[in-house]
Every structure is written in C-alpha cells, then in structure tokens.
Coordinates of N, CA and C and ligand atoms in Angstrom, one line a residue:
M1 N -27.0 -27.5 11.2 CA -27.0 -26.7 10.0 C -26.3 -25.4 10.2
S2 N -25.9 -24.8 9.1 CA -25.1 -23.5 9.3 C -25.6 -22.4 8.4
T3 N -25.2 -21.2 8.8 CA -25.6 -20.0 7.9 C -24.8 -20.0 6.7
N4 N -25.3 -19.4 5.7 CA -24.6 -19.2 4.4 C -24.2 -17.7 4.5
T5 N -22.9 -17.4 4.7 CA -22.4 -16.1 4.8 C -22.1 -15.4 3.5
F6 N -22.4 -16.0 2.4 CA -22.1 -15.4 1.1 C -22.7 -14.0 1.0
E7 N -24.1 -14.0 1.2 CA -24.8 -12.8 1.0 C -24.3 -11.7 2.0
Q8 N -24.1 -12.1 3.2 CA -23.6 -11.1 4.2 C -22.3 -10.5 3.8
N9 N -21.4 -11.3 3.3 CA -20.1 -10.7 2.8 C -20.3 -9.8 1.6
Q10 N -21.1 -10.2 0.7 CA -21.3 -9.4 -0.5 C -22.0 -8.1 -0.1
R11 N -22.9 -8.1 0.9 CA -23.7 -6.9 1.3 C -22.8 -6.0 2.1
Q12 N -22.2 -6.6 3.1 CA -21.5 -5.8 4.1 C -20.1 -5.3 3.6
C13 N -19.5 -6.0 2.7 CA -18.2 -5.6 2.3 C -18.1 -5.4 0.8
P14 N -18.9 -4.4 0.2 CA -18.8 -4.2 -1.2 C -17.4 -3.7 -1.5
L15 N -16.8 -4.1 -2.6 CA -15.5 -3.7 -3.0 C -15.6 -3.0 -4.4
D16 N -14.7 -2.0 -4.5 CA -14.6 -1.3 -5.8 C -14.0 -2.3 -6.8
E17 N -14.7 -2.6 -7.9 CA -14.3 -3.7 -8.9 C -12.9 -3.5 -9.4
D18 N -12.4 -2.2 -9.4 CA -11.1 -1.9 -10.0 C -10.0 -2.1 -9.0
D19 N -10.3 -2.4 -7.8 CA -9.3 -2.5 -6.8 C -8.5 -3.8 -6.8
Q20 N -7.3 -3.7 -6.3 CA -6.5 -4.9 -6.1 C -6.3 -5.0 -4.6
I21 N -6.5 -6.2 -4.0 CA -6.6 -6.3 -2.6 C -5.7 -7.4 -2.1
W22 N -5.1 -7.3 -1.0 CA -4.3 -8.4 -0.4 C -5.2 -9.2 0.5
L23 N -5.1 -10.5 0.2 CA -5.9 -11.5 1.0 C -4.9 -12.3 1.8
F24 N -5.2 -12.4 3.1 CA -4.3 -13.3 3.9 C -5.0 -14.7 4.1
G25 N -4.3 -15.7 3.6 CA -4.8 -17.1 3.7 C -4.0 -17.8 4.8
Y26 N -4.6 -18.6 5.6 CA -4.0 -19.3 6.7 C -4.4 -20.8 6.8
G27 N -5.3 -21.2 6.0 CA -5.8 -22.5 6.0 C -5.7 -23.1 4.6
S28 N -6.8 -23.6 4.1 CA -6.7 -24.2 2.8 C -6.4 -23.2 1.7
L29 N -6.6 -21.9 2.0 CA -6.2 -20.9 1.0 C -4.7 -20.9 0.8
I30 N -3.9 -21.5 1.7 CA -2.5 -21.6 1.5 C -2.2 -22.6 0.4
Y31 N -2.9 -23.7 0.3 CA -2.4 -24.8 -0.6 C -3.4 -25.1 -1.7
L32 N -4.6 -24.6 -1.5 CA -5.6 -24.9 -2.6 C -6.0 -23.6 -3.3
T33 N -5.2 -23.3 -4.3 CA -5.3 -22.0 -4.9 C -6.1 -22.1 -6.2
D34 N -7.4 -22.3 -6.1 CA -8.3 -22.5 -7.3 C -8.8 -21.1 -7.7
F35 N -8.2 -20.0 -7.3 CA -8.6 -18.7 -7.7 C -7.5 -18.0 -8.3
P36 N -7.8 -17.0 -9.2 CA -6.7 -16.3 -9.9 C -6.1 -15.3 -8.9
F37 N -4.8 -15.1 -8.9 CA -4.1 -14.1 -8.1 C -2.9 -13.5 -8.9
L38 N -2.6 -12.3 -8.5 CA -1.5 -11.6 -9.3 C -0.1 -11.8 -8.7
E39 N -0.1 -12.1 -7.4 CA 1.2 -12.3 -6.7 C 0.9 -13.0 -5.4
S40 N 1.8 -13.8 -4.9 CA 1.6 -14.3 -3.5 C 2.9 -14.1 -2.8
R41 N 2.8 -13.9 -1.5 CA 4.0 -13.7 -0.6 C 3.8 -14.2 0.8
P42 N 4.8 -14.9 1.4 CA 4.6 -15.3 2.8 C 4.3 -14.1 3.6
A43 N 3.4 -14.2 4.6 CA 3.0 -13.1 5.4 C 2.6 -13.7 6.8
S44 N 2.4 -12.8 7.7 CA 1.9 -13.2 9.0 C 1.0 -12.1 9.6
I45 N 0.2 -12.5 10.5 CA -0.6 -11.6 11.3 C -0.4 -11.8 12.8
R46 N -0.4 -10.7 13.5 CA -0.1 -10.7 14.9 C -1.3 -10.8 15.8
D47 N -1.2 -11.4 16.9 CA -2.3 -11.5 17.9 C -3.4 -12.5 17.5
W48 N -3.1 -13.4 16.6 CA -4.1 -14.4 16.2 C -3.4 -15.8 16.1
S49 N -4.1 -16.8 16.4 CA -3.6 -18.2 16.3 C -4.6 -19.0 15.5
R50 N -4.1 -20.0 14.7 CA -4.9 -20.9 13.9 C -5.4 -22.0 14.7
R51 N -6.7 -22.3 14.6 CA -7.3 -23.4 15.4 C -8.3 -24.2 14.6
F52 N -8.3 -25.5 14.7 CA -9.3 -26.3 14.1 C -10.6 -26.3 14.8
W53 N -11.2 -25.2 14.9 CA -12.4 -25.0 15.8 C -13.7 -24.7 15.0
Q54 N -13.6 -24.6 13.7 CA -14.7 -24.3 12.8 C -15.2 -25.6 12.1
G55 N -16.5 -25.7 12.0 CA -17.1 -26.9 11.4 C -17.1 -26.7 9.9
S56 N -17.0 -27.8 9.1 CA -17.2 -27.7 7.7 C -18.3 -28.7 7.3
H57 N -19.4 -28.1 6.9 CA -20.6 -28.9 6.4 C -20.6 -29.0 4.9
D58 N -19.8 -28.2 4.2 CA -19.9 -28.2 2.8 C -18.7 -28.6 2.0
H59 N -17.5 -28.6 2.7 CA -16.3 -29.0 2.0 C -15.7 -30.3 2.5
R60 N -15.4 -30.3 3.8 CA -14.7 -31.5 4.4 C -15.5 -32.3 5.4
G61 N -16.8 -32.1 5.2 CA -17.8 -32.8 6.0 C -19.2 -32.6 5.4
T62 N -20.2 -33.1 6.1 CA -21.6 -32.9 5.6 C -22.4 -32.3 6.7
I63 N -23.6 -32.0 6.3 CA -24.6 -31.5 7.3 C -24.6 -32.4 8.5
D64 N -24.8 -33.7 8.3 CA -24.9 -34.6 9.4 C -23.6 -35.0 10.1
N65 N -22.5 -34.8 9.4 CA -21.2 -35.2 10.0 C -20.2 -34.1 9.6
P66 N -20.2 -33.0 10.2 CA -19.3 -31.9 9.8 C -17.9 -32.2 10.1
G67 N -17.0 -31.7 9.2 CA -15.6 -31.8 9.5 C -15.1 -30.7 10.3
R68 N -13.8 -30.6 10.6 CA -13.2 -29.5 11.3 C -12.2 -28.8 10.4
V69 N -12.3 -27.5 10.4 CA -11.3 -26.7 9.6 C -10.8 -25.5 10.4
V70 N -9.9 -24.8 9.9 CA -9.3 -23.8 10.7 C -10.0 -22.4 10.7
T71 N -9.9 -21.8 11.8 CA -10.3 -20.4 11.9 C -9.2 -19.7 12.7
L72 N -9.3 -18.4 12.9 CA -8.4 -17.7 13.8 C -9.0 -17.3 15.1
I73 N -8.2 -17.5 16.2 CA -8.7 -17.0 17.4 C -7.8 -15.9 18.0
E74 N -8.4 -15.0 18.7 CA -7.5 -13.9 19.2 C -6.6 -14.4 20.3
D75 N -5.3 -14.1 20.2 CA -4.3 -14.6 21.0 C -3.1 -13.6 21.1
E76 N -3.2 -12.8 22.2 CA -2.3 -11.7 22.3 C -0.8 -12.1 22.2
G77 N -0.1 -11.5 21.4 CA 1.4 -11.8 21.3 C 1.7 -12.9 20.3
A78 N 0.7 -13.7 19.9 CA 0.9 -14.8 18.9 C 1.1 -14.3 17.5
V79 N 1.8 -15.1 16.7 CA 2.0 -14.7 15.3 C 1.5 -15.9 14.4
C80 N 0.6 -15.6 13.5 CA 0.1 -16.7 12.7 C 0.6 -16.4 11.3
G81 N 1.4 -17.4 10.8 CA 2.0 -17.3 9.5 C 1.1 -17.9 8.4
G82 N 1.2 -17.4 7.2 CA 0.4 -17.9 6.1 C 0.9 -17.3 4.8
L83 N 0.0 -17.2 3.8 CA 0.4 -16.7 2.5 C -0.6 -15.5 2.2
A84 N 0.0 -14.5 1.7 CA -0.8 -13.3 1.2 C -0.9 -13.4 -0.3
Y85 N -2.1 -13.1 -0.8 CA -2.3 -13.1 -2.3 C -2.8 -11.7 -2.6
R86 N -2.2 -11.1 -3.7 CA -2.8 -9.9 -4.3 C -3.8 -10.3 -5.3
V87 N -5.0 -9.9 -5.1 CA -6.1 -10.4 -6.0 C -6.9 -9.2 -6.5
E88 N -7.5 -9.4 -7.7 CA -8.5 -8.4 -8.2 C -9.8 -8.5 -7.3
A89 N -10.4 -7.4 -7.0 CA -11.6 -7.4 -6.1 C -12.7 -8.3 -6.6
T90 N -12.7 -8.5 -7.9 CA -13.8 -9.4 -8.5 C -13.7 -10.8 -8.1
V91 N -12.5 -11.2 -7.6 CA -12.2 -12.6 -7.2 C -13.0 -12.9 -5.9
F92 N -13.4 -11.9 -5.2 CA -14.0 -12.1 -3.9 C -15.4 -12.8 -4.0
K93 N -16.0 -12.7 -5.2 CA -17.3 -13.4 -5.4 C -17.1 -14.9 -5.3
Q94 N -16.0 -15.4 -6.0 CA -15.7 -16.8 -5.9 C -15.2 -17.2 -4.5
L95 N -14.4 -16.3 -3.9 CA -13.9 -16.7 -2.5 C -15.0 -16.7 -1.5
D96 N -16.0 -15.7 -1.6 CA -17.1 -15.7 -0.7 C -17.9 -16.9 -0.8
E97 N -18.0 -17.4 -2.0 CA -18.8 -18.7 -2.2 C -18.0 -19.8 -1.5
R98 N -16.8 -19.9 -1.7 CA -15.9 -21.0 -1.2 C -16.0 -20.9 0.4
E99 N -15.9 -19.7 0.9 CA -15.8 -19.6 2.4 C -17.2 -19.3 3.1
K100 N -18.2 -19.7 2.4 CA -19.6 -19.3 2.9 C -20.1 -20.0 4.2
N101 N -19.4 -21.0 4.6 CA -19.8 -21.7 5.8 C -19.4 -21.1 7.1
G102 N -19.8 -19.8 7.3 CA -19.6 -19.1 8.5 C -18.5 -18.1 8.6
Y103 N -17.7 -18.0 7.5 CA -16.6 -17.0 7.5 C -17.1 -15.7 7.0
L104 N -16.6 -14.6 7.7 CA -16.8 -13.3 7.3 C -15.5 -12.6 6.9
R105 N -15.5 -11.8 5.9 CA -14.3 -11.0 5.5 C -14.1 -9.9 6.5
V106 N -12.9 -9.9 7.0 CA -12.5 -8.8 8.0 C -11.2 -8.2 7.6
S107 N -10.9 -7.1 8.1 CA -9.6 -6.4 7.7 C -8.5 -7.1 8.5
A108 N -7.3 -7.2 7.8 CA -6.2 -7.8 8.5 C -4.9 -7.0 8.2
E109 N -4.2 -6.8 9.2 CA -2.9 -6.1 9.1 C -1.8 -7.2 8.9
M110 N -1.2 -7.3 7.8 CA -0.2 -8.3 7.6 C 1.2 -7.8 7.4
T111 N 2.1 -8.6 7.8 CA 3.5 -8.3 7.7 C 4.2 -9.3 6.8
F112 N 4.8 -8.8 5.7 CA 5.5 -9.7 4.8 C 6.9 -10.1 5.3
D113 N 7.4 -11.1 4.6 CA 8.7 -11.6 5.2 C 9.8 -10.6 5.1
D114 N 9.7 -9.6 4.3 CA 10.8 -8.6 4.3 C 10.5 -7.5 5.4
G115 N 9.5 -7.6 6.2 CA 9.2 -6.7 7.3 C 8.2 -5.6 6.9
S116 N 7.9 -5.5 5.6 CA 6.9 -4.5 5.2 C 5.5 -4.9 5.5
H117 N 4.6 -3.9 5.5 CA 3.2 -4.2 6.0 C 2.2 -3.9 4.9
A118 N 1.0 -4.5 5.0 CA -0.1 -4.1 4.2 C -1.4 -4.4 4.9
T119 N -2.4 -3.6 4.6 CA -3.7 -3.9 5.1 C -4.5 -4.7 4.1
G120 N -5.1 -5.8 4.4 CA -5.9 -6.5 3.5 C -7.1 -7.2 4.1
L121 N -7.5 -8.3 3.6 CA -8.7 -9.0 4.1 C -8.3 -10.4 4.5
T122 N -9.0 -10.9 5.4 CA -8.9 -12.4 5.7 C -10.3 -12.9 6.0
Y123 N -10.5 -14.2 5.9 CA -11.8 -14.8 6.3 C -11.7 -15.3 7.7
L124 N -12.6 -14.9 8.5 CA -12.7 -15.2 10.0 C -14.0 -15.8 10.3
A125 N -14.0 -16.9 11.0 CA -15.2 -17.5 11.5 C -15.1 -17.4 13.1
T126 N -16.0 -16.6 13.6 CA -15.9 -16.3 15.0 C -16.8 -17.2 15.9
A127 N -16.4 -17.3 17.1 CA -17.1 -18.2 18.1 C -18.6 -17.8 18.0
G128 N -19.4 -18.9 18.0 CA -20.9 -18.6 18.0 C -21.5 -18.6 16.6
N129 N -20.7 -18.6 15.6 CA -21.4 -18.7 14.2 C -22.0 -20.1 14.2
E130 N -23.0 -20.3 13.3 CA -23.7 -21.6 13.4 C -22.9 -22.8 13.0
A131 N -21.8 -22.6 12.4 CA -20.9 -23.8 12.0 C -19.8 -24.0 13.1
W132 N -19.8 -23.2 14.1 CA -18.7 -23.3 15.1 C -18.8 -24.6 15.9
L133 N -17.6 -25.2 16.0 CA -17.5 -26.5 16.8 C -16.8 -26.2 18.1
G134 N -15.8 -25.3 18.1 CA -15.2 -24.9 19.3 C -14.0 -25.7 19.7
E135 N -13.5 -25.4 20.9 CA -12.3 -26.0 21.5 C -12.4 -27.5 21.8
A136 N -11.4 -28.2 21.5 CA -11.3 -29.6 21.9 C -9.8 -29.9 21.9
S137 N -9.4 -31.0 22.6 CA -8.0 -31.4 22.7 C -7.5 -31.8 21.3
E138 N -6.2 -31.8 21.1 CA -5.7 -32.2 19.7 C -6.0 -33.6 19.4
I139 N -6.1 -34.5 20.4 CA -6.4 -35.9 20.1 C -7.9 -36.0 19.7
E140 N -8.7 -35.3 20.4 CA -10.2 -35.3 20.0 C -10.4 -34.8 18.6
I141 N -9.7 -33.7 18.3 CA -9.8 -33.1 17.0 C -9.3 -34.1 15.9
A142 N -8.2 -34.8 16.2 CA -7.7 -35.8 15.3 C -8.7 -36.9 15.0
R143 N -9.3 -37.4 16.1 CA -10.3 -38.4 15.9 C -11.5 -37.9 15.1
H144 N -11.9 -36.7 15.4 CA -13.0 -36.1 14.6 C -12.7 -36.0 13.1
I145 N -11.5 -35.5 12.9 CA -11.0 -35.3 11.5 C -11.0 -36.6 10.7
C146 N -10.5 -37.6 11.4 CA -10.4 -38.9 10.7 C -11.7 -39.5 10.3
A147 N -12.8 -39.0 11.0 CA -14.1 -39.6 10.7 C -14.9 -38.8 9.7
A148 N -14.3 -37.7 9.2 CA -15.2 -36.8 8.3 C -14.6 -36.7 6.9
S149 N -15.5 -36.6 6.0 CA -15.2 -36.2 4.6 C -16.4 -35.6 3.9
G150 N -16.1 -34.8 2.9 CA -17.2 -34.1 2.2 C -16.9 -33.9 0.7
P151 N -17.6 -33.0 0.1 CA -17.5 -32.9 -1.4 C -16.1 -32.5 -1.8
S152 N -15.3 -31.8 -1.0 CA -14.0 -31.4 -1.4 C -12.9 -32.4 -1.0
G153 N -13.3 -33.5 -0.4 CA -12.3 -34.5 0.0 C -12.3 -34.8 1.4
S154 N -11.4 -35.6 1.9 CA -11.4 -36.1 3.3 C -10.9 -34.9 4.1
N155 N -11.4 -34.9 5.4 CA -10.9 -33.9 6.3 C -9.5 -34.1 6.7
S156 N -9.0 -35.4 6.7 CA -7.6 -35.6 7.0 C -6.7 -35.1 5.9
D157 N -7.1 -35.1 4.7 CA -6.3 -34.5 3.6 C -6.2 -33.0 3.8
Y158 N -7.3 -32.4 4.3 CA -7.2 -30.9 4.6 C -6.1 -30.7 5.6
L159 N -6.1 -31.4 6.6 CA -5.1 -31.2 7.7 C -3.7 -31.5 7.2
L160 N -3.5 -32.7 6.5 CA -2.2 -33.1 6.1 C -1.6 -32.2 5.1
E161 N -2.4 -31.8 4.2 CA -1.9 -30.8 3.1 C -1.6 -29.5 3.8
L162 N -2.3 -29.1 4.8 CA -2.0 -27.8 5.4 C -0.6 -27.9 6.2
A163 N -0.4 -29.1 6.8 CA 0.8 -29.3 7.6 C 2.0 -29.2 6.6
V164 N 1.9 -29.9 5.4 CA 2.9 -29.9 4.4 C 3.2 -28.5 4.0
A165 N 2.1 -27.8 3.7 CA 2.3 -26.4 3.1 C 3.0 -25.5 4.2
L166 N 2.6 -25.7 5.4 CA 3.2 -24.8 6.5 C 4.7 -25.1 6.6
R167 N 5.1 -26.4 6.5 CA 6.5 -26.8 6.5 C 7.3 -26.2 5.3
E168 N 6.6 -26.2 4.1 CA 7.2 -25.6 3.0 C 7.5 -24.1 3.1
L169 N 6.7 -23.5 4.0 CA 6.8 -22.1 4.2 C 7.7 -21.8 5.5
N170 N 8.3 -22.9 6.0 CA 9.1 -22.9 7.2 C 8.4 -22.3 8.4
L171 N 7.1 -22.7 8.5 CA 6.3 -22.2 9.6 C 6.1 -23.3 10.6
H172 N 6.1 -23.0 11.8 CA 5.9 -24.0 12.9 C 4.5 -23.7 13.5
D173 N 3.6 -24.7 13.6 CA 2.3 -24.5 14.2 C 2.1 -25.7 15.1
Q174 N 2.3 -25.5 16.4 CA 2.2 -26.6 17.4 C 0.9 -27.3 17.3
H175 N -0.2 -26.6 17.2 CA -1.6 -27.1 17.2 C -1.8 -28.0 16.0
V176 N -1.4 -27.5 14.8 CA -1.5 -28.3 13.6 C -0.7 -29.5 13.6
F177 N 0.6 -29.4 14.0 CA 1.5 -30.5 13.9 C 1.2 -31.6 15.0
E178 N 0.6 -31.2 16.1 CA 0.2 -32.1 17.1 C -1.0 -33.0 16.6
I179 N -1.9 -32.3 15.9 CA -3.1 -33.1 15.4 C -2.6 -34.0 14.3
E180 N -1.6 -33.5 13.4 CA -1.0 -34.3 12.4 C -0.4 -35.6 12.9
K181 N 0.3 -35.4 14.0 CA 1.0 -36.6 14.7 C 0.0 -37.6 15.1
H182 N -1.1 -37.2 15.7 CA -2.2 -38.1 16.1 C -2.8 -38.8 14.9
I183 N -3.1 -38.0 13.9 CA -3.8 -38.6 12.7 C -2.9 -39.6 12.1
L184 N -1.6 -39.4 12.0 CA -0.7 -40.4 11.4 C -0.6 -41.6 12.2
K185 N -0.9 -41.6 13.5 CA -0.9 -42.8 14.3 C -2.2 -43.5 14.3
L186 N -3.3 -42.8 14.0 CA -4.7 -43.4 14.1 C -4.9 -44.4 13.0
Ligands
SIN201 C1 -8.1 -19.6 4.9 O1 -7.6 -20.6 4.4 O2 -7.5 -18.6 5.0 C2 -9.5 -19.7 5.5 C3 -9.9 -21.1 5.9 C4 -10.0 -22.1 4.9 O3 -10.5 -21.9 3.8 O4 -9.4 -23.2 5.1

C-alpha cells in the first residue's frame, strides 16, 4: 500500500492562485498532457537522472501488482532532459491528484534549450516513500513492467510512449532505452 501525498502537497506547498509557475516534467508529464498549460519548452535539470524506481499502484499497476514509473535520483554531473510547462497555479490541484502516489512537489532549477534558466517545480518521489520499489537491473525492470497494468493503461505503454517522446525531443536516456530494448524482445 502507499501514501497519498495529495494532502501533503496541498498543505506544504500552498501557491498564490494568481501565479504562473514552470513545471518540469520528465516522465508521463512529457507525453500525457491532460492538464491545461500556457506554454511548453524543452528543458533540463542538472545533477538528476531519471529511473524506473517508483511504484505505481494507481495508474500503471494495482495495489497487489504495482507497476514501475520514473522518478529522479540525485546524480552529480548528470543532465535530465524533459519538458517544462508554464501553468496557472490552480492547475496544481489536478496535478497533485495525478501524482499522489508518493510524489512531492519540490523546487527545480531548469535550463531551457536556449540556455536561459528558470526556477519552477517538479514532482519527486524519494527513496523510502511507501510506493518506492528501488533499484533493479534494466532486464528485471523490463520483466516487471511487462507484467503490470492499471487504470491508466499498461505499464509497457508508459515506458514505450516515454521512449518515443524522448526521441522526439532528441534526448538520449540510456536507462529508458535499454529497458525499451528488453521490452520489445520480451
Ligand atoms: C513526471 O512525469 O514529471 C513525473 C512522473 C510521472 O508522472 O510519470
């Protein structure tokens, strides 16, 4: 079972309703944009890497058979590419609901593709949260993903759609592409 972080995000990070905020998306937020946004731009964050180490009990898996989805892990010198969205602060209610399976909103320093910077928010699931599944080899992760699905669809679609979206952004992610390779073989 996992914690619902909706209330925690709403309580700990109240936002001024009139604000516009940059959100850095690095997982499904790159390709599943079911929320309103004012603008989107390719962006990256430094010293973080994307990893399929977080459990999904509500979207790509179930309580009994959680899927695996991405979170960020600290990785000095690494650059994680994704998409930044400028959103109205009110959109975070919907986003907090979507990301409630262990993700907390944290501040993120992002760099846009033209080299300019902005401070915004990103959803981070840290080691030890109740939905955390942790490190495993790419082949183990691929096997796990192939066996999971939930209310938002199959876990393999989550991975395959992310891999396509990363390529469209001209981003290379060894971890994601390696898991993709195994999944396509399995
Ligand atoms: C994100 O996409 O930025 C967070 C993780 C997810 O929803 O897949």
